[in-house]
mmCIF file of C-alpha atoms in Angstrom:
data_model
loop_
_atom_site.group_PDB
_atom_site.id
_atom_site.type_symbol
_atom_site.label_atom_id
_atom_site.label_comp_id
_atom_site.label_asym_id
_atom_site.label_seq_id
_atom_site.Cartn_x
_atom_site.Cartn_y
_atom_site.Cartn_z
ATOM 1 C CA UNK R 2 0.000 0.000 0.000
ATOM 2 C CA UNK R 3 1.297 3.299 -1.137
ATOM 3 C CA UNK R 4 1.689 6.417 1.687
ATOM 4 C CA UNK R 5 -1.505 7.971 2.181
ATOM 5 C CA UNK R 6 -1.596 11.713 1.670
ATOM 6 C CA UNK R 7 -0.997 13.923 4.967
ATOM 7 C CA UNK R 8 -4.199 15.482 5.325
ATOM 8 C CA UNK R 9 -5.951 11.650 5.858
ATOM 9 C CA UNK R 10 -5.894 8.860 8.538
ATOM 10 C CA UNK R 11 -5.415 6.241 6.138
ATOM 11 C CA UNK R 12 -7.088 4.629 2.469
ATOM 12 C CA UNK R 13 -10.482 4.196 1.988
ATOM 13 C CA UNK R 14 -10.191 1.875 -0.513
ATOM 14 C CA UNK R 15 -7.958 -0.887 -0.797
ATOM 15 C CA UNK R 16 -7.163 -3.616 -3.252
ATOM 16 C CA UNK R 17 -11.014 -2.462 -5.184
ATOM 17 C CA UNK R 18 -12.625 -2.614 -1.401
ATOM 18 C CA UNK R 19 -14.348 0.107 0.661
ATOM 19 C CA UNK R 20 -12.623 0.357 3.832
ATOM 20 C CA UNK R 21 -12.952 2.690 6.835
ATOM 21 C CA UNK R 22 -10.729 4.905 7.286
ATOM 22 C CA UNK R 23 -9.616 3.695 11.077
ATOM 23 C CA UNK R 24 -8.535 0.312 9.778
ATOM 24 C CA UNK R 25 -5.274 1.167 9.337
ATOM 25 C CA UNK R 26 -4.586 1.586 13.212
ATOM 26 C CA UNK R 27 -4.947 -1.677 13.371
ATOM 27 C CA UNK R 28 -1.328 -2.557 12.600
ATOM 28 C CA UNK R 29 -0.005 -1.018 15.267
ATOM 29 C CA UNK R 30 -1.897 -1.298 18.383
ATOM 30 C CA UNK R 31 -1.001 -4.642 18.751
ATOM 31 C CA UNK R 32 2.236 -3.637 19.189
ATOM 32 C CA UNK R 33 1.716 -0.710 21.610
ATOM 33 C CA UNK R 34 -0.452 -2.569 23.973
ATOM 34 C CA UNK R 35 2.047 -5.854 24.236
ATOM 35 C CA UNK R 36 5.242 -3.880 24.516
ATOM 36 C CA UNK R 37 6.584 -5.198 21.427
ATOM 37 C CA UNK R 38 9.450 -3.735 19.291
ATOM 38 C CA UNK R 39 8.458 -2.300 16.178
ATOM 39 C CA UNK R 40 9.621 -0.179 13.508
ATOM 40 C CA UNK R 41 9.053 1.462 10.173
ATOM 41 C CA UNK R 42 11.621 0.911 7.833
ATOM 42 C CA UNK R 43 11.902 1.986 4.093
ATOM 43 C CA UNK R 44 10.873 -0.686 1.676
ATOM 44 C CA UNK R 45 10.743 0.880 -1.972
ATOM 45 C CA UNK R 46 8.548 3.088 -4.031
ATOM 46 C CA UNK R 47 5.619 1.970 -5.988
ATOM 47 C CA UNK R 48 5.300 2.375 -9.582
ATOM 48 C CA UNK R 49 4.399 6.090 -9.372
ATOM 49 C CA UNK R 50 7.131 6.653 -7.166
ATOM 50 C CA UNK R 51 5.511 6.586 -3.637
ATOM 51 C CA UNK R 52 7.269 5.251 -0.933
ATOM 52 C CA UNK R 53 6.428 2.230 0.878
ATOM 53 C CA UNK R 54 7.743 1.140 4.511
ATOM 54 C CA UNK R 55 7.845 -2.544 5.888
ATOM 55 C CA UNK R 56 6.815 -3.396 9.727
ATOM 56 C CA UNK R 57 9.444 -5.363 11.489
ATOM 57 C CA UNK R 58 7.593 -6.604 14.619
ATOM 58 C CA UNK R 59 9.702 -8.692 17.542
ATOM 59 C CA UNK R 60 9.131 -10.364 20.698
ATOM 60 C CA UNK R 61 8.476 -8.748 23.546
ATOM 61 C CA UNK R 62 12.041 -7.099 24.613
ATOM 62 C CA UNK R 63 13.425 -8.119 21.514
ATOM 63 C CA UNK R 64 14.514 -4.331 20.401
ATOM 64 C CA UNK R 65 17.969 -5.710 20.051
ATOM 65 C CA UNK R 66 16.748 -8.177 17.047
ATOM 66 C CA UNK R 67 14.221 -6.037 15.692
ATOM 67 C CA UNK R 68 16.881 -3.727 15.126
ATOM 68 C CA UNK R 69 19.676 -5.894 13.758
ATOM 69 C CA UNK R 70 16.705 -7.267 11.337
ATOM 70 C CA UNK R 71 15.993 -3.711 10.080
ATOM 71 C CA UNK R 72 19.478 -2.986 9.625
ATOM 72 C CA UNK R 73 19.859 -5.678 7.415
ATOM 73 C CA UNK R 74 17.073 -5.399 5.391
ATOM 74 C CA UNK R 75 18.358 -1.650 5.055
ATOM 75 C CA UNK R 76 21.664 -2.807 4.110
ATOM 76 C CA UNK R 77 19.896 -4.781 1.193
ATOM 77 C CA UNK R 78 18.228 -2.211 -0.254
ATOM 78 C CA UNK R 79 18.732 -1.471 -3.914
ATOM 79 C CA UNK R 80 17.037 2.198 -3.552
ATOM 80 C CA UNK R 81 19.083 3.415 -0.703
ATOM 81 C CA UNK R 82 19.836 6.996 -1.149
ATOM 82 C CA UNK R 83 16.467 7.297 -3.783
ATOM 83 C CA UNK R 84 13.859 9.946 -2.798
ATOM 84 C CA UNK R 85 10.143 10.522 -3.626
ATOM 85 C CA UNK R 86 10.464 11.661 -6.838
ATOM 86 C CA UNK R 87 13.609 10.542 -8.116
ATOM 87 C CA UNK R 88 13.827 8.988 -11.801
ATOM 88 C CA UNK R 89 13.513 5.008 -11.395
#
């Protein structure tokens, strides 16, 4: 799912589907209310150039791994140092 614009909570339609616009909270309250690591990380850009972000999740008091996970996946990443906007 592509970023949503600013002035919105989140899609209200995804893959053809209605969807309210609270649904997207969802994926993170889980995490708040169990004390689990998460973060955000980059993940690519769609085909018109938006960006998309991946959810690494852990176990609870797993920040340690969460991170090392992230900073692999980071140091994968064939569009480091691409921005919104660049040329493909």
């Amino acid at each position: 799912m592509p970023a949503f614009p600013v002035d919105i909570q989140g899609s209200t339609v995804s893959d053809g589907r209605t969807v309210p616009d609270t649904a997207w909270t969802g994926f993170t309250c889980p995490q708040d209310l169990t004390g689990r690591p998460a973060m955000s990380v980059p993940a690519g850009f769609t085909r018109d150039g938006l960006p998309v972000g991946l959810q690494i999740t852990g176990r609870h008091l797993a920040d340690g791994q969460v991170l090392c996970v992230a900073a692999a996946f980071e140091g994968a990443a064939p569009w480091a140092g691409r921005w919104p906007g660049d040329p493909a």
